[in-house]
Short mmCIF file of C-alpha atoms in Angstrom, two decimals:
data_model
loop_
_atom_site.label_atom_id
_atom_site.label_comp_id
_atom_site.label_asym_id
_atom_site.label_seq_id
_atom_site.Cartn_x
_atom_site.Cartn_y
_atom_site.Cartn_z
CA UNK A 93 -42.79 69.56 -49.49
CA UNK A 94 -41.05 66.12 -49.62
CA UNK A 95 -44.08 64.87 -47.86
CA UNK A 96 -45.85 65.24 -51.03
CA UNK A 97 -43.51 63.32 -53.67
CA UNK A 98 -45.06 59.74 -52.84
CA UNK A 99 -48.78 61.24 -53.23
CA UNK A 100 -48.40 60.82 -57.22
CA UNK A 101 -48.23 57.05 -56.64
CA UNK A 102 -49.67 56.27 -53.02
CA UNK A 103 -53.29 58.14 -54.24
CA UNK A 104 -53.89 56.05 -57.90
CA UNK A 105 -53.25 53.23 -55.28
CA UNK A 106 -55.63 53.89 -52.70
CA UNK A 107 -57.97 55.09 -55.64
CA UNK A 108 -57.75 51.46 -57.19
CA UNK A 109 -58.16 49.51 -53.86
CA UNK A 110 -61.33 51.62 -53.35
CA UNK A 111 -62.89 51.64 -56.80
CA UNK A 112 -62.38 47.44 -56.35
CA UNK A 113 -64.34 47.45 -53.37
CA UNK A 114 -67.02 49.91 -55.15
CA UNK A 115 -67.62 47.42 -57.68
CA UNK A 116 -71.31 47.33 -57.43
CA UNK A 117 -71.26 51.24 -57.54
CA UNK A 118 -69.90 52.64 -61.17
CA UNK A 119 -71.13 55.91 -60.46
CA UNK A 120 -68.63 56.04 -56.98
CA UNK A 121 -66.26 54.40 -59.02
CA UNK A 122 -65.98 56.96 -61.34
CA UNK A 123 -66.29 59.75 -58.79
CA UNK A 124 -63.04 58.22 -56.92
CA UNK A 125 -61.12 58.11 -60.07
CA UNK A 126 -61.50 61.44 -61.11
CA UNK A 127 -60.87 63.05 -57.67
CA UNK A 128 -58.14 60.86 -57.46
CA UNK A 129 -56.42 62.08 -60.60
CA UNK A 130 -57.32 65.22 -59.80
CA UNK A 131 -55.69 65.61 -56.52
CA UNK A 132 -52.58 63.85 -58.54
CA UNK A 133 -52.49 66.78 -60.95
CA UNK A 134 -52.63 69.12 -58.16
CA UNK A 135 -49.93 67.64 -56.45
CA UNK A 136 -47.57 67.16 -59.72
CA UNK A 137 -47.99 70.91 -59.89
CA UNK A 138 -46.81 71.96 -56.81
CA UNK A 139 -43.77 69.91 -57.42
CA UNK A 140 -42.94 71.70 -60.09
CA UNK A 141 -43.06 74.88 -58.91
CA UNK A 142 -41.29 73.58 -55.83
CA UNK A 143 -38.42 72.14 -58.05
CA UNK A 144 -38.36 74.68 -60.32
CA UNK A 145 -37.61 77.66 -57.45
CA UNK A 146 -35.63 75.51 -55.17
CA UNK A 147 -34.44 72.38 -56.67
CA UNK A 148 -35.11 68.72 -56.72
CA UNK A 149 -37.74 67.44 -54.00
CA UNK A 150 -36.66 64.32 -52.68
CA UNK A 151 -38.28 61.92 -49.90
CA UNK A 152 -36.52 58.94 -48.11
CA UNK A 153 -38.69 56.28 -48.16
CA UNK A 154 -39.52 54.72 -44.53
CA UNK A 155 -36.87 56.88 -43.14
CA UNK A 156 -33.96 54.78 -45.06
CA UNK A 157 -31.29 57.22 -46.05
CA UNK A 158 -29.73 57.18 -49.43
CA UNK A 159 -28.35 54.93 -50.81
CA UNK A 160 -29.72 52.31 -48.84
CA UNK A 161 -33.20 52.60 -48.91
CA UNK A 162 -35.88 53.63 -51.63
CA UNK A 163 -35.74 57.41 -52.58
CA UNK A 164 -38.31 59.25 -54.51
CA UNK A 165 -37.15 62.39 -56.76
CA UNK A 166 -39.03 65.33 -58.18
CA UNK A 167 -36.51 67.26 -59.99
CA UNK A 168 -37.79 69.76 -63.14
CA UNK A 169 -38.02 67.03 -65.46
CA UNK A 170 -39.91 64.24 -63.21
CA UNK A 171 -42.11 66.78 -62.22
CA UNK A 172 -42.80 68.57 -65.64
CA UNK A 173 -43.49 64.78 -66.97
CA UNK A 174 -46.32 64.54 -63.96
CA UNK A 175 -48.02 67.48 -64.37
CA UNK A 176 -48.32 66.23 -68.56
CA UNK A 177 -49.47 62.68 -67.93
CA UNK A 178 -51.41 63.37 -64.95
CA UNK A 179 -53.50 66.08 -67.22
CA UNK A 180 -53.78 63.55 -69.77
CA UNK A 181 -54.94 60.54 -68.25
CA UNK A 182 -57.34 62.65 -66.53
CA UNK A 183 -58.69 63.91 -69.53
CA UNK A 184 -58.56 60.37 -71.08
CA UNK A 185 -60.39 59.28 -67.57
CA UNK A 186 -63.36 61.64 -68.60
CA UNK A 187 -63.52 60.72 -71.79
CA UNK A 188 -63.94 56.98 -71.36
CA UNK A 189 -66.68 58.13 -68.63
CA UNK A 190 -68.51 59.48 -71.26
CA UNK A 191 -68.17 56.70 -73.95
CA UNK A 192 -69.31 54.41 -71.56
CA UNK A 193 -68.43 50.57 -71.71
CA UNK A 194 -70.25 50.00 -75.32
CA UNK A 195 -66.75 50.00 -76.58
CA UNK A 196 -65.67 47.19 -74.01
CA UNK A 197 -68.65 44.79 -75.13
CA UNK A 198 -71.26 43.93 -72.86
CA UNK A 199 -70.03 40.72 -71.36
CA UNK A 200 -67.05 42.64 -70.18
CA UNK A 201 -66.30 42.66 -66.67
CA UNK A 202 -66.42 46.49 -66.67
CA UNK A 203 -65.91 46.98 -63.23
CA UNK A 204 -62.10 46.48 -63.50
CA UNK A 205 -61.61 49.34 -65.43
CA UNK A 206 -61.64 52.30 -62.79
CA UNK A 207 -58.84 50.40 -60.33
CA UNK A 208 -56.38 49.06 -63.64
CA UNK A 209 -56.89 52.67 -65.10
CA UNK A 210 -55.68 53.46 -61.38
CA UNK A 211 -52.45 51.01 -61.23
CA UNK A 212 -51.36 52.18 -64.46
CA UNK A 213 -51.42 55.92 -63.50
CA UNK A 214 -49.38 54.89 -60.49
CA UNK A 215 -46.87 52.75 -62.24
CA UNK A 216 -45.92 55.29 -64.81
CA UNK A 217 -45.51 57.88 -61.94
CA UNK A 218 -43.40 55.76 -60.11
CA UNK A 219 -41.30 54.95 -63.12
CA UNK A 220 -40.90 59.30 -62.84
CA UNK A 221 -40.30 59.82 -59.39
CA UNK A 222 -38.05 56.40 -59.14
CA UNK A 223 -34.60 57.60 -57.60
CA UNK A 224 -33.02 53.94 -57.99
CA UNK A 225 -32.92 51.52 -60.99
CA UNK A 226 -35.08 48.79 -59.50
CA UNK A 227 -37.57 51.33 -58.05
CA UNK A 228 -37.98 52.27 -61.98
CA UNK A 229 -38.37 48.69 -62.63
CA UNK A 230 -40.98 47.77 -60.63
CA UNK A 231 -42.99 51.22 -62.10
CA UNK A 232 -42.79 49.26 -65.36
CA UNK A 233 -43.60 46.43 -64.36
CA UNK A 234 -46.68 48.09 -62.48
CA UNK A 235 -47.91 50.10 -65.68
CA UNK A 236 -47.36 46.94 -67.77
CA UNK A 237 -49.32 44.75 -65.48
CA UNK A 238 -52.02 47.26 -65.92
CA UNK A 239 -51.69 47.41 -69.34
CA UNK A 240 -52.06 43.80 -70.41
CA UNK A 241 -55.61 44.12 -68.84
CA UNK A 242 -56.52 47.44 -70.65
CA UNK A 243 -55.30 46.18 -73.99
CA UNK A 244 -57.32 43.14 -73.95
CA UNK A 245 -60.59 44.43 -72.47
CA UNK A 246 -63.50 43.05 -74.61
CA UNK A 247 -62.03 39.52 -75.16
CA UNK A 248 -62.19 39.93 -78.94
CA UNK A 249 -59.89 37.52 -80.79
CA UNK A 250 -58.25 40.28 -82.47
CA UNK A 251 -57.61 42.17 -79.23
CA UNK A 252 -56.33 38.89 -77.63
CA UNK A 253 -53.81 37.99 -80.53
CA UNK A 254 -52.51 41.58 -80.84
CA UNK A 255 -52.27 41.53 -76.73
CA UNK A 256 -50.45 38.59 -76.74
CA UNK A 257 -47.83 40.32 -79.12
CA UNK A 258 -47.65 42.88 -76.85
CA UNK A 259 -47.42 40.94 -73.44
CA UNK A 260 -44.71 38.80 -75.32
CA UNK A 261 -42.56 41.71 -76.32
CA UNK A 262 -43.02 43.80 -72.56
CA UNK A 263 -41.76 40.73 -71.24
CA UNK A 264 -38.85 40.40 -73.22
CA UNK A 265 -38.16 44.06 -72.67
CA UNK A 266 -38.55 43.76 -69.25
CA UNK A 267 -36.07 40.37 -68.60
CA UNK A 268 -33.66 42.61 -70.53
CA UNK A 269 -34.07 45.50 -68.05
CA UNK A 270 -34.16 43.32 -64.92
CA UNK A 271 -30.79 41.02 -66.18
CA UNK A 272 -29.04 44.97 -66.79
CA UNK A 273 -30.33 45.96 -62.96
CA UNK A 274 -28.44 42.71 -62.14
CA UNK A 275 -25.44 43.34 -63.92
CA UNK A 276 -25.21 46.95 -63.07
CA UNK A 277 -25.52 45.74 -58.91
CA UNK A 278 -22.87 43.41 -59.49
CA UNK A 279 -20.12 45.68 -61.15
CA UNK A 280 -20.98 48.65 -58.95
CA UNK A 281 -23.02 47.31 -55.65
CA UNK A 282 -25.56 50.06 -55.75
CA UNK A 283 -28.61 50.58 -57.90
CA UNK A 284 -29.34 53.97 -56.48
CA UNK A 285 -28.76 56.38 -59.37
CA UNK A 286 -27.22 59.41 -57.61
CA UNK A 287 -24.30 57.11 -56.44
CA UNK A 288 -24.38 55.36 -60.21
CA UNK A 289 -23.48 58.37 -61.81
CA UNK A 290 -20.49 58.12 -59.15
CA UNK A 291 -19.14 54.53 -59.36
CA UNK A 292 -20.14 53.63 -63.35
CA UNK A 293 -17.16 56.08 -64.11
CA UNK A 294 -14.92 53.94 -62.40
CA UNK A 295 -15.62 50.76 -64.16
CA UNK A 296 -13.63 49.19 -67.19
CA UNK A 297 -14.68 50.99 -70.54
CA UNK A 298 -15.89 47.87 -71.82
CA UNK A 299 -18.14 47.00 -68.95
CA UNK A 300 -19.58 50.28 -68.51
CA UNK A 301 -20.18 50.22 -72.36
CA UNK A 302 -22.29 46.54 -72.05
CA UNK A 303 -24.11 48.22 -69.63
CA UNK A 304 -25.28 51.25 -71.08
CA UNK A 305 -26.04 48.97 -74.57
CA UNK A 306 -28.35 46.63 -72.64
CA UNK A 307 -30.04 49.34 -70.32
CA UNK A 308 -30.65 51.44 -73.83
CA UNK A 309 -31.96 48.20 -75.51
CA UNK A 310 -34.81 47.51 -72.99
CA UNK A 311 -35.87 51.36 -72.86
CA UNK A 312 -35.34 51.15 -76.57
CA UNK A 313 -38.05 48.08 -76.87
CA UNK A 314 -40.41 50.17 -74.54
CA UNK A 315 -40.11 53.68 -76.50
CA UNK A 316 -40.65 51.87 -79.69
CA UNK A 317 -37.74 53.05 -81.39
CA UNK A 318 -36.42 51.56 -85.02
CA UNK A 319 -35.82 48.61 -85.07
CA UNK A 320 -37.50 47.94 -82.14
CA UNK A 321 -41.09 49.38 -82.67
CA UNK A 322 -42.94 46.84 -85.21
CA UNK A 323 -44.63 45.59 -82.47
CA UNK A 324 -46.64 48.81 -81.77
CA UNK A 325 -48.71 49.56 -85.05
CA UNK A 326 -50.04 46.01 -84.95
CA UNK A 327 -51.04 45.99 -80.72
CA UNK A 328 -51.74 49.33 -79.81
CA UNK A 329 -55.07 49.84 -82.97
CA UNK A 330 -57.02 47.39 -81.58
CA UNK A 331 -57.51 48.08 -78.11
CA UNK A 332 -60.91 50.31 -77.03
CA UNK A 333 -60.44 54.27 -77.80
CA UNK A 334 -59.30 55.55 -74.47
CA UNK A 335 -56.96 52.54 -73.95
CA UNK A 336 -55.01 53.21 -77.38
CA UNK A 337 -55.30 56.77 -76.26
CA UNK A 338 -53.39 56.91 -73.22
CA UNK A 339 -50.94 54.00 -74.10
CA UNK A 340 -49.80 56.09 -77.30
CA UNK A 341 -49.62 59.46 -75.25
CA UNK A 342 -47.90 57.73 -72.18
CA UNK A 343 -46.34 54.45 -72.63
CA UNK A 344 -43.33 54.64 -74.89
CA UNK A 345 -42.87 58.37 -73.29
CA UNK A 346 -42.10 56.50 -70.16
CA UNK A 347 -39.52 54.71 -72.08
CA UNK A 348 -38.07 57.82 -73.60
CA UNK A 349 -38.09 59.40 -70.00
CA UNK A 350 -36.08 56.31 -69.09
CA UNK A 351 -33.17 57.04 -71.84
CA UNK A 352 -32.99 60.77 -71.15
CA UNK A 353 -32.41 60.00 -67.61
CA UNK A 354 -30.21 57.01 -67.88
CA UNK A 355 -28.01 58.72 -70.46
CA UNK A 356 -27.22 62.17 -68.78
CA UNK A 357 -27.09 61.07 -64.95
CA UNK A 358 -25.23 57.55 -65.27
CA UNK A 359 -23.66 57.64 -68.94
CA UNK A 360 -22.84 61.14 -69.76
CA UNK A 361 -20.66 61.92 -72.27
CA UNK A 362 -21.93 60.96 -75.24
CA UNK A 363 -20.18 57.79 -75.93
CA UNK A 364 -23.17 56.40 -78.04
CA UNK A 365 -24.23 59.84 -79.39
CA UNK A 366 -23.67 58.70 -82.96
CA UNK A 367 -25.78 55.52 -82.64
CA UNK A 368 -28.57 57.07 -81.30
CA UNK A 369 -28.89 59.91 -83.44
CA UNK A 370 -28.56 56.98 -86.65
CA UNK A 371 -31.53 55.52 -84.56
CA UNK A 372 -33.58 58.51 -84.47
CA UNK A 373 -33.40 59.13 -88.17
CA UNK A 374 -34.03 55.70 -88.87
CA UNK A 375 -37.29 55.99 -86.49
CA UNK A 376 -38.37 59.22 -88.13
CA UNK A 377 -38.27 58.19 -91.74
CA UNK A 378 -39.10 54.65 -91.40
CA UNK A 379 -42.30 55.17 -89.42
CA UNK A 380 -43.66 58.33 -91.30
CA UNK A 381 -42.98 56.00 -94.44
CA UNK A 382 -45.16 53.17 -93.06
CA UNK A 383 -48.07 55.89 -92.16
CA UNK A 384 -48.29 57.44 -95.37
CA UNK A 385 -49.03 53.65 -96.72
CA UNK A 386 -51.66 53.41 -93.92
CA UNK A 387 -55.56 53.62 -95.06
CA UNK A 388 -56.98 52.98 -91.43
CA UNK A 389 -56.41 56.10 -89.01
CA UNK A 390 -55.30 54.64 -85.91
CA UNK A 391 -52.45 52.27 -87.65
CA UNK A 392 -51.96 55.72 -89.18
CA UNK A 393 -51.69 57.75 -86.19
CA UNK A 394 -49.45 54.43 -84.64
CA UNK A 395 -46.92 54.70 -87.15
CA UNK A 396 -46.73 58.41 -86.53
CA UNK A 397 -46.18 57.81 -82.83
CA UNK A 398 -43.27 56.06 -83.66
CA UNK A 399 -42.07 58.31 -86.46
CA UNK A 400 -41.89 61.20 -84.06
CA UNK A 401 -40.36 59.21 -81.25
CA UNK A 402 -37.21 59.57 -83.36
CA UNK A 403 -37.39 63.75 -82.98
CA UNK A 404 -37.05 62.84 -78.90
CA UNK A 405 -34.25 60.36 -79.50
CA UNK A 406 -32.60 62.85 -81.61
CA UNK A 407 -32.67 65.45 -79.27
CA UNK A 408 -30.76 63.01 -76.57
CA UNK A 409 -28.35 62.22 -79.12
CA UNK A 410 -26.94 65.66 -79.73
CA UNK A 411 -25.77 65.51 -75.94
CA UNK A 412 -26.04 69.58 -75.83
CA UNK A 413 -28.36 71.46 -73.28
CA UNK A 414 -30.09 73.04 -76.03
CA UNK A 415 -30.83 69.37 -77.68
CA UNK A 416 -32.14 67.77 -74.33
CA UNK A 417 -33.99 70.86 -74.02
CA UNK A 418 -35.88 70.69 -77.39
CA UNK A 419 -36.46 66.91 -76.46
CA UNK A 420 -38.46 67.61 -73.01
CA UNK A 421 -40.43 70.35 -75.04
CA UNK A 422 -41.29 67.97 -77.65
CA UNK A 423 -42.05 65.20 -75.25
CA UNK A 424 -44.51 67.33 -73.37
CA UNK A 425 -46.00 68.56 -76.86
CA UNK A 426 -46.02 64.85 -77.88
CA UNK A 427 -47.80 63.29 -74.93
CA UNK A 428 -50.52 66.05 -75.68
CA UNK A 429 -50.75 65.82 -79.49
CA UNK A 430 -50.91 62.17 -80.27
CA UNK A 431 -53.34 61.33 -77.27
CA UNK A 432 -55.53 63.93 -78.79
CA UNK A 433 -55.33 62.74 -81.75
CA UNK A 434 -56.29 58.92 -80.89
CA UNK A 435 -59.31 60.42 -79.04
CA UNK A 436 -60.46 61.90 -82.43
CA UNK A 437 -60.00 58.76 -83.87
CA UNK A 438 -62.65 57.37 -81.08
CA UNK A 439 -64.69 60.13 -81.80
CA UNK A 440 -64.70 59.42 -85.88
CA UNK A 441 -65.11 55.43 -85.01
CA UNK A 442 -68.46 56.19 -82.72
CA UNK A 443 -69.82 58.93 -85.71
CA UNK A 444 -68.81 56.95 -89.13
CA UNK A 445 -68.90 53.59 -87.67
CA UNK A 446 -64.87 52.83 -88.76
CA UNK A 447 -61.64 54.50 -88.83
CA UNK A 448 -61.18 53.42 -91.89
CA UNK A 449 -60.59 56.16 -94.89
CA UNK A 450 -61.73 54.03 -97.61
CA UNK A 451 -65.47 53.77 -95.81
CA UNK A 452 -65.91 57.55 -94.58
CA UNK A 453 -66.52 60.68 -95.82
CA UNK A 454 -67.74 63.97 -95.73
CA UNK A 455 -67.35 64.29 -91.75
CA UNK A 456 -66.65 68.01 -91.93
CA UNK A 457 -69.98 68.74 -93.02
CA UNK A 458 -71.75 66.38 -90.93
CA UNK A 459 -69.70 67.11 -87.75
CA UNK A 460 -68.33 70.36 -88.36
CA UNK A 461 -66.67 70.12 -84.65
CA UNK A 462 -65.18 66.77 -85.41
CA UNK A 463 -63.45 68.38 -88.26
CA UNK A 464 -61.68 71.30 -85.89
CA UNK A 465 -61.22 69.29 -83.24
CA UNK A 466 -58.84 67.04 -85.74
CA UNK A 467 -57.72 69.59 -87.52
CA UNK A 468 -55.93 71.47 -85.04
CA UNK A 469 -53.77 68.60 -83.47
CA UNK A 470 -53.16 67.34 -86.77
CA UNK A 471 -51.50 70.52 -87.91
CA UNK A 472 -49.96 70.68 -84.56
CA UNK A 473 -48.56 67.14 -84.78
CA UNK A 474 -46.94 68.48 -88.66
CA UNK A 475 -45.34 70.99 -87.04
CA UNK A 476 -47.46 74.14 -88.77
CA UNK A 477 -46.06 77.76 -87.04
CA UNK A 478 -47.33 78.83 -84.46
CA UNK A 479 -48.07 75.82 -83.00
CA UNK A 480 -45.85 74.02 -80.24
CA UNK A 481 -45.09 71.24 -82.56
CA UNK A 482 -43.35 73.58 -85.02
CA UNK A 483 -41.60 75.63 -81.71
CA UNK A 484 -40.61 72.04 -80.66
CA UNK A 485 -38.90 71.11 -84.22
CA UNK A 486 -37.52 74.44 -84.91
CA UNK A 487 -35.47 74.24 -80.97
CA UNK A 488 -34.05 70.39 -82.26
CA UNK A 489 -33.37 71.34 -85.51
CA UNK A 490 -31.58 74.72 -84.10
CA UNK A 491 -29.77 72.57 -81.84
CA UNK A 492 -28.68 69.94 -84.68
CA UNK A 493 -27.14 73.08 -86.81
CA UNK A 494 -25.14 74.38 -83.79
CA UNK A 495 -23.19 71.53 -83.49
CA UNK A 496 -21.87 72.15 -86.58
CA UNK A 497 -21.32 68.41 -87.70
CA UNK A 498 -22.07 66.54 -90.78
CA UNK A 499 -24.39 63.75 -88.64
CA UNK A 500 -26.41 66.16 -87.04
CA UNK A 501 -26.97 67.75 -89.79
CA UNK A 502 -28.09 64.52 -91.47
CA UNK A 503 -30.77 64.48 -88.67
CA UNK A 504 -31.73 68.11 -89.35
CA UNK A 505 -33.11 67.33 -92.97
CA UNK A 506 -34.58 63.62 -91.83
CA UNK A 507 -36.29 66.05 -89.37
CA UNK A 508 -37.21 67.96 -92.08
CA UNK A 509 -38.58 65.64 -94.44
CA UNK A 510 -40.79 63.68 -91.84
CA UNK A 511 -42.53 67.05 -90.59
CA UNK A 512 -43.36 67.54 -94.47
CA UNK A 513 -44.40 63.74 -94.70
CA UNK A 514 -46.95 63.83 -91.54
CA UNK A 515 -48.40 67.15 -92.91
CA UNK A 516 -48.85 65.21 -96.18
CA UNK A 517 -50.46 62.58 -94.03
CA UNK A 518 -52.54 64.75 -91.87
CA UNK A 519 -53.73 66.33 -95.36
CA UNK A 520 -54.78 62.80 -96.72
CA UNK A 521 -56.77 61.85 -94.02
CA UNK A 522 -58.68 65.39 -93.79
CA UNK A 523 -59.13 65.46 -97.67
CA UNK A 524 -60.34 61.62 -97.47
CA UNK A 525 -62.50 61.35 -94.19
CA UNK A 526 -63.39 64.95 -93.57
CA UNK A 527 -63.65 66.54 -97.16
CA UNK A 528 -64.83 64.24 -99.72
CA UNK A 529 -68.19 62.91 -100.57
CA UNK A 530 -69.45 59.96 -98.35
CA UNK A 531 -68.55 56.81 -99.88
CA UNK A 532 -71.46 54.66 -98.58
CA UNK A 533 -74.95 54.30 -100.82
CA UNK A 534 -76.88 53.62 -97.95
CA UNK A 535 -77.39 57.04 -95.54
CA UNK A 536 -75.73 56.72 -92.25
CA UNK A 537 -77.96 57.58 -88.92
CA UNK A 538 -77.04 60.84 -87.37
CA UNK A 539 -75.35 59.84 -84.09
CA UNK A 540 -74.96 62.43 -81.53
CA UNK A 541 -71.70 62.02 -79.74
CA UNK A 542 -71.67 62.49 -75.87
CA UNK A 543 -70.88 65.93 -74.43
CA UNK A 544 -68.13 64.37 -71.96
CA UNK A 545 -66.40 62.41 -74.71
CA UNK A 546 -66.37 65.76 -76.83
CA UNK A 547 -65.43 67.99 -73.90
CA UNK A 548 -62.43 65.81 -72.70
CA UNK A 549 -61.26 65.87 -76.30
CA UNK A 550 -61.82 70.13 -76.63
CA UNK A 551 -59.76 69.83 -73.15
CA UNK A 552 -56.80 68.32 -74.73
CA UNK A 553 -57.08 70.28 -77.67
CA UNK A 554 -56.96 73.37 -75.84
CA UNK A 555 -53.87 72.24 -73.57
CA UNK A 556 -52.21 71.55 -76.77
CA UNK A 557 -52.88 75.59 -77.86
CA UNK A 558 -51.77 76.32 -74.60
CA UNK A 559 -48.65 74.69 -75.04
CA UNK A 560 -47.83 77.05 -77.58
CA UNK A 561 -49.13 80.07 -75.78
CA UNK A 562 -46.71 79.56 -72.70
CA UNK A 563 -43.73 77.92 -75.16
CA UNK A 564 -41.56 81.12 -73.79
CA UNK A 565 -41.89 79.84 -70.31
CA UNK A 566 -42.08 76.31 -70.83
CA UNK A 567 -38.73 76.61 -72.76
CA UNK A 568 -37.19 78.14 -69.99
CA UNK A 569 -38.44 75.04 -67.77
CA UNK A 570 -37.25 72.69 -69.97
CA UNK A 571 -33.82 74.44 -70.86
CA UNK A 572 -33.38 74.68 -66.69
CA UNK A 573 -34.37 71.05 -66.65
CA UNK A 574 -31.52 70.37 -69.44
CA UNK A 575 -28.73 72.18 -67.71
CA UNK A 576 -29.42 70.21 -64.72
CA UNK A 577 -29.31 67.14 -66.22
CA UNK A 578 -26.10 67.73 -67.97
CA UNK A 579 -24.61 69.10 -64.85
CA UNK A 580 -26.25 66.02 -62.59
CA UNK A 581 -24.38 68.07 -59.33
CA UNK A 582 -28.19 69.14 -58.32
CA UNK A 583 -29.47 65.91 -58.38
CA UNK A 584 -26.70 63.90 -57.18
CA UNK A 585 -26.48 66.78 -54.25
CA UNK A 586 -30.39 66.32 -52.77
CA UNK A 587 -30.31 62.58 -53.07
CA UNK A 588 -27.08 61.18 -51.54
CA UNK A 589 -25.68 62.39 -48.07
CA UNK A 590 -22.34 64.96 -48.04
CA UNK A 591 -19.62 62.76 -48.31
CA UNK A 592 -21.13 59.61 -49.51
CA UNK A 593 -18.82 57.28 -51.85
#
């Protein structure tokens, strides 16, 4: 099984090279891209089953044993992230194929879309599987380099301007991350995370805290936690709909994943739990208040994206098995639902010509299926029973109450208020865009949405509903993953040879 671990990284990279060679044959590009992501999803599913039944699956790249060589580790957390991310990237790819290239503009070199998209996927999967800090940095840089291309596709003034902001912020966070890796190596002599789990404990408290804060700052920018999130609502909405959707669903979650991994494996004990919970509460409240004030669907969803990152950080800050389990469950839920909502926004834009709530209306009557595709994930995001959003929030809130401490109690209240405001925001979009009468005096032409775009969105809506159906087994997986994260021993023993310092 260890031979399967590199495939989620290698297959998309090989597919990227092949699609670049097939630049003159767009149909073959699409076939190769879809095939690569399908294979990646299948491999990820096998790795998840193997990790759940038998523990982490490890490969020593090049035959060099840890801690000298590069290690790829598929434990339950990483494998679960691989399954969800590969399913989402496949659906978004199908959506973009159905959409064609009209949203990118006729003058865009569209042949670069598929290679860049596959490189982005490889970067995401490499970040999930990385067993050392430097390889994690490499994964971030691969996905960021690809995202720089995707976010500016079309070359419009708006996309270049907002893309420049995204590039500057990303480079800043990468510089902080790289400096952190250098300092960690200088202090411990290694970047292997399993070995760091031992060596960091021997450092003076001040040095250890400094390293923890630097890594947390770098990942906090990438995860868009408050007050490091101001760049996101201005950057994401201007990109093409499929690009915005995959960015919203995955890129911030890679940052959250890195926070979960480092805070549990490298810095156990919850020394910064109070800081994480304060940041989580502010992220929830400030993000959702920003969403309340928006009149454009894409910007509104960007603010809800920021807001709900707070729930995940709340679970990490609790530093309990129940809190981590709830955080992991909520990451899986949010990847699926937030991606779906941005795809729906793309469908609304194609159908009504705009996502500005001041200009659209009557979509429930004009396009009933589109109304359903919005309503279901919107209610799921708001946490209406019995959807997975409700179950994830309930798990987090119960974990907060179980601590019996004042600060988690405040976060429980903040999470409840955020959920109610999310429901208000979703209801407002429904009432304005779908329920009220059209606002334009001139009749709008009926636009038939491509079947593949609608089908990909339906698939993601179905995946969101499936999370509700399998919530019990999924919570078993997340609880087991959280227990392993807290214990650390299964990860360390699977990576390091016996007796390694």
